[in-house]
Each structure stands twice: as structure tokens, then as C-alpha cells.
Amino acid sequence: MTRVTVGNATEPAATAPRRPRWAAFGGLAYLVVSLVSSALYLVRIHPSLTNDYWWPDFNSTGVQTFLGDVYNLHLSRSQRGAFPLFDSDSSVYSTKSYANNDTRIEWSASYSRQLLLDEIPLAMAVNGLRKLNLEVNLMMVAPYCWLDINRTFAMAHTFKRQRRCEATKQSNAGLYVETVTRNCAANSMYTTTQRQEINGTIFSTLRLTKEGQWWIQA
């Protein structure tokens, strides 16, 4: 009977091929050159990084702050056209030092509310509406009084509100839905993301009358 002896065969260990030294030195040199060039680039553009305009050696706490103060001052006064930079009547910046490193620009916290409450010219308001889509215009959520310009379809949420609309609000174009839809694309009421809501709350009722059907077709 033949006997077979099982043992651990000795195999030569597999060794990974050694990379040439020049590759290691090349990688190290690339790393050093990248770091040095990045540092030199930051040093080079440092004069331009000190202000918002990327102008080298521009005094952002002096000239930029002064111009910002002058602009904001005349902006709050609603002035148009040319005006003197060194206005002796402007106490906002005439008594202010622009030699410090932390000089801040003066601005009015109420200017945004001033814009909101000021009267907007009709042409500007219409152009603004036409630049927006119907979804954005409907998000204004105005307390509408009527659907159409002819005031055939009332939309006030209470009878008391509707009577007040009839008495004092007829000349307010912002309370007519038609003034919004007429300044949007003709098919916007059918392609808007809110078409289901419009169809369920407005169109479904309009289709019950001939006047409503005429308004939809118009």
C-alpha cells in the first residue's frame, strides 16, 4: 500500500515590484512645488483680496465706506441726479472718521419698509408683474374683491367685506384677479402648478353661467 505524506510545501514569497526612486522624488518635488506656488499666488493677490472690488491697494475702510455712506444717505432722501460728495449739510458722514480700520457703512434699517410703503408708478408695477409668472403673482395673496374688471363675480370672503369693496375699493386694481391674469401668459392659468386649485375654486363655478364661460374663453 502506497503511503502519501502531506506536508507544507515551501513556496517563495511573492514580492511587489519596487518602484524606481526617481518616481518618489518626483512626487515629493511636485508636492513641494504645488505648495510653494499656492503660497506665492496668495501673496501675489493679497492686495486685491482686501476689498470687495478686487482693486489692488484700494482703501475699503476709507474710500469704499465713504462712498457707501454718501450713496445710502441720498438714497434715503429719494434724490436723483448729481449731488456733491462733500455735502456740509450731511451730518451722517461729515462728523465721521474714515481713518480707522473698522469703519462701518451707515445704512437705514427702515429703508426696506420705506420702499414697501412708497407709491409705485403704474408702469413700473405692470412691468414687474409681467416679469413674474402666475405662481409668484398669486403668492401675493391679496384680499381680492372681484374676479373680473366688470365686477360681475364677487370674491370677498364676507358680505361686509364685499359691501366695503363696493363703497371704497372699486378703483383699486390690486383687488381684481383679472389684473393679475391679464399680465401673465394667456395659457398660464392652465399650465400653472396651481391649476387644480384654480379649477376647483374658480373655473368650476364660472362654468355654471354663460357669463363665466365667456370670461374663461376671453
Coordinates of C-alpha atoms in Angstrom, one line a residue:
M1 CA 0.0 0.0 0.0
T2 CA 1.4 3.3 -1.0
R3 CA 1.6 6.0 1.6
V4 CA 1.3 9.6 0.8
T5 CA 2.9 12.1 3.2
V6 CA 1.1 15.5 3.4
G7 CA 3.4 18.4 4.3
N8 CA 3.7 22.2 4.0
A9 CA 5.4 23.0 0.8
T10 CA 7.7 25.9 0.9
E11 CA 6.9 28.5 -1.7
P12 CA 8.9 31.5 -2.5
A13 CA 7.3 34.7 -1.1
A14 CA 5.8 37.0 -3.7
T15 CA 7.4 40.4 -3.6
A16 CA 5.9 43.5 -5.1
P17 CA 8.0 45.2 -7.8
R18 CA 9.9 48.1 -6.4
R19 CA 9.3 51.5 -7.9
P20 CA 12.3 53.5 -9.0
R21 CA 13.4 56.1 -6.6
W22 CA 13.1 58.9 -9.2
A23 CA 9.3 58.4 -9.1
A24 CA 9.2 59.0 -5.3
F25 CA 11.5 62.1 -5.6
G26 CA 9.3 63.3 -8.5
G27 CA 6.1 63.1 -6.4
L28 CA 7.8 64.9 -3.5
A29 CA 9.0 67.6 -5.8
Y30 CA 5.6 68.0 -7.3
L31 CA 4.1 68.4 -3.8
V32 CA 6.6 71.0 -2.7
V33 CA 6.2 73.0 -5.9
S34 CA 2.4 73.0 -5.6
L35 CA 2.6 74.2 -2.0
V36 CA 5.1 76.9 -2.8
S37 CA 3.2 78.1 -5.9
S38 CA 0.0 78.3 -4.0
A39 CA 1.6 80.4 -1.2
L40 CA 3.2 82.7 -3.8
Y41 CA -0.2 83.1 -5.5
L42 CA -1.9 84.1 -2.3
V43 CA 0.9 86.6 -1.6
R44 CA 0.6 88.0 -5.1
I45 CA -3.2 88.6 -5.0
H46 CA -3.3 89.7 -1.4
P47 CA -3.6 93.4 -2.3
S48 CA -6.7 92.5 -4.3
L49 CA -8.3 90.4 -1.6
T50 CA -8.6 93.3 0.9
N51 CA -11.8 94.8 -0.7
D52 CA -14.9 93.7 -2.5
Y53 CA -13.9 95.1 -5.8
W54 CA -10.6 93.2 -6.2
W55 CA -8.8 96.5 -6.7
P56 CA -5.2 96.4 -5.5
D57 CA -4.4 98.7 -2.6
F58 CA -8.0 100.1 -2.5
N59 CA -8.8 101.5 0.9
S60 CA -12.0 99.6 1.8
T61 CA -12.4 101.2 5.2
G62 CA -11.9 104.7 3.9
V63 CA -12.9 105.4 0.3
Q64 CA -15.4 102.5 0.0
T65 CA -17.1 103.2 3.3
F66 CA -17.3 106.9 2.4
L67 CA -18.9 106.2 -0.9
G68 CA -21.3 103.8 0.7
D69 CA -22.3 106.4 3.2
V70 CA -22.9 109.1 0.6
Y71 CA -24.9 106.7 -1.6
N72 CA -27.1 105.5 1.3
L73 CA -27.7 109.0 2.5
H74 CA -29.0 110.3 -0.8
L75 CA -30.9 107.0 -1.4
S76 CA -32.9 107.5 1.8
R77 CA -33.7 111.1 0.7
S78 CA -35.0 109.8 -2.7
Q79 CA -32.7 112.2 -4.5
R80 CA -32.0 111.8 -8.2
G81 CA -29.2 113.2 -10.4
A82 CA -25.8 114.5 -9.5
F83 CA -25.0 115.6 -5.9
P84 CA -21.8 116.8 -4.2
L85 CA -19.7 114.2 -2.4
F86 CA -18.7 116.6 0.3
D87 CA -22.0 118.0 1.4
S88 CA -21.7 120.1 4.5
D89 CA -25.3 119.5 5.5
S90 CA -24.9 115.8 5.6
S91 CA -24.2 115.1 9.3
V92 CA -24.3 111.3 8.7
Y93 CA -20.8 111.2 7.4
S94 CA -19.3 114.7 7.8
T95 CA -18.5 114.1 11.5
K96 CA -17.2 110.5 10.9
S97 CA -13.6 109.5 10.8
Y98 CA -12.6 107.2 7.9
A99 CA -9.0 106.7 9.1
N100 CA -9.9 103.8 11.4
N101 CA -9.5 100.2 10.4
D102 CA -13.1 99.2 11.5
T103 CA -15.1 102.0 10.0
R104 CA -18.6 100.7 9.0
I105 CA -21.0 101.8 6.4
E106 CA -24.1 103.7 7.7
W107 CA -27.4 102.3 6.4
S108 CA -31.0 102.9 7.3
A109 CA -32.8 100.0 8.9
S110 CA -36.2 101.4 7.8
Y111 CA -35.3 101.8 4.1
S112 CA -36.8 98.5 3.0
R113 CA -40.1 99.5 4.7
Q114 CA -39.9 102.8 3.0
L115 CA -39.8 101.1 -0.4
L116 CA -42.7 98.9 0.6
L117 CA -44.9 101.8 1.6
D118 CA -44.0 104.2 -1.1
E119 CA -46.3 104.6 -4.1
I120 CA -45.0 102.6 -7.1
P121 CA -45.6 104.1 -10.6
L122 CA -48.2 102.2 -12.5
A123 CA -45.9 101.5 -15.5
M124 CA -43.3 100.1 -13.1
A125 CA -45.8 97.9 -11.3
V126 CA -47.2 96.5 -14.6
N127 CA -43.7 95.7 -15.9
G128 CA -42.9 94.0 -12.6
L129 CA -46.0 91.8 -12.9
R130 CA -45.2 90.8 -16.4
K131 CA -41.7 89.7 -15.5
L132 CA -43.1 87.2 -12.9
N133 CA -45.0 84.0 -13.6
L134 CA -48.5 83.4 -12.4
E135 CA -47.4 81.3 -9.4
V136 CA -45.4 84.1 -8.0
N137 CA -48.1 86.7 -8.6
L138 CA -50.7 84.5 -6.8
M139 CA -48.4 84.2 -3.8
M140 CA -49.1 87.9 -3.1
V141 CA -52.4 86.7 -1.6
A142 CA -54.3 90.0 -1.9
P143 CA -57.8 90.3 -0.4
Y144 CA -59.5 90.2 -3.8
C145 CA -62.9 91.8 -4.2
W146 CA -63.8 90.8 -7.7
L147 CA -62.7 88.3 -10.3
D148 CA -63.2 90.4 -13.4
I149 CA -62.8 94.0 -14.3
N150 CA -66.6 94.4 -14.9
R151 CA -67.2 93.4 -11.2
T152 CA -69.6 90.6 -12.3
F153 CA -68.1 88.0 -10.0
A154 CA -67.6 89.0 -6.3
M155 CA -64.8 87.3 -4.4
A156 CA -64.8 89.0 -1.0
H157 CA -64.7 86.5 1.9
T158 CA -67.7 88.1 3.7
F159 CA -70.7 90.1 2.8
K160 CA -69.5 93.0 4.9
R161 CA -66.2 93.0 3.1
Q162 CA -68.0 92.9 -0.2
R163 CA -70.1 96.0 0.7
R164 CA -66.9 97.8 1.7
C165 CA -65.3 96.9 -1.6
E166 CA -68.3 98.3 -3.5
A167 CA -68.1 101.5 -1.5
T168 CA -64.4 102.3 -1.5
K169 CA -62.3 99.8 -3.4
Q170 CA -63.6 99.9 -7.0
S171 CA -60.6 102.0 -8.2
N172 CA -58.0 99.6 -6.6
A173 CA -56.7 97.5 -9.4
G174 CA -54.8 95.2 -7.0
L175 CA -58.2 93.8 -5.8
Y176 CA -59.1 92.3 -9.2
V177 CA -57.9 88.8 -10.1
E178 CA -58.1 89.7 -13.8
T179 CA -55.5 92.4 -13.5
V180 CA -53.1 89.7 -12.4
T181 CA -54.0 87.1 -15.0
R182 CA -54.1 89.7 -17.9
N183 CA -50.4 90.5 -17.2
C184 CA -49.3 86.9 -17.4
A185 CA -49.1 84.4 -20.4
A186 CA -52.5 83.6 -21.9
N187 CA -52.3 79.9 -21.0
S188 CA -50.8 80.4 -17.6
M189 CA -54.0 79.5 -15.7
Y190 CA -54.0 76.1 -17.4
T191 CA -50.3 75.4 -17.1
T192 CA -49.6 76.7 -13.6
T193 CA -48.8 74.3 -10.8
Q194 CA -51.9 75.6 -9.1
R195 CA -54.3 74.8 -11.9
Q196 CA -56.2 72.2 -9.9
E197 CA -56.9 74.7 -7.1
I198 CA -57.9 77.4 -9.7
N199 CA -60.1 74.9 -11.5
G200 CA -61.8 73.7 -8.3
T201 CA -62.4 77.1 -6.7
I202 CA -62.9 79.5 -9.7
F203 CA -63.4 77.7 -13.0
S204 CA -65.9 75.1 -11.7
T205 CA -68.2 77.9 -10.6
L206 CA -67.7 80.0 -13.7
R207 CA -68.7 77.2 -16.0
L208 CA -72.2 77.2 -14.5
T209 CA -73.1 80.5 -16.1
K210 CA -72.8 81.9 -19.6
E211 CA -71.0 85.0 -18.3
G212 CA -68.5 82.8 -16.6
Q213 CA -67.9 80.7 -19.7
W214 CA -67.4 83.9 -21.7
W215 CA -64.8 85.2 -19.2
I216 CA -62.9 81.9 -19.3
Q217 CA -62.8 82.0 -23.1
A218 CA -61.7 85.6 -23.1

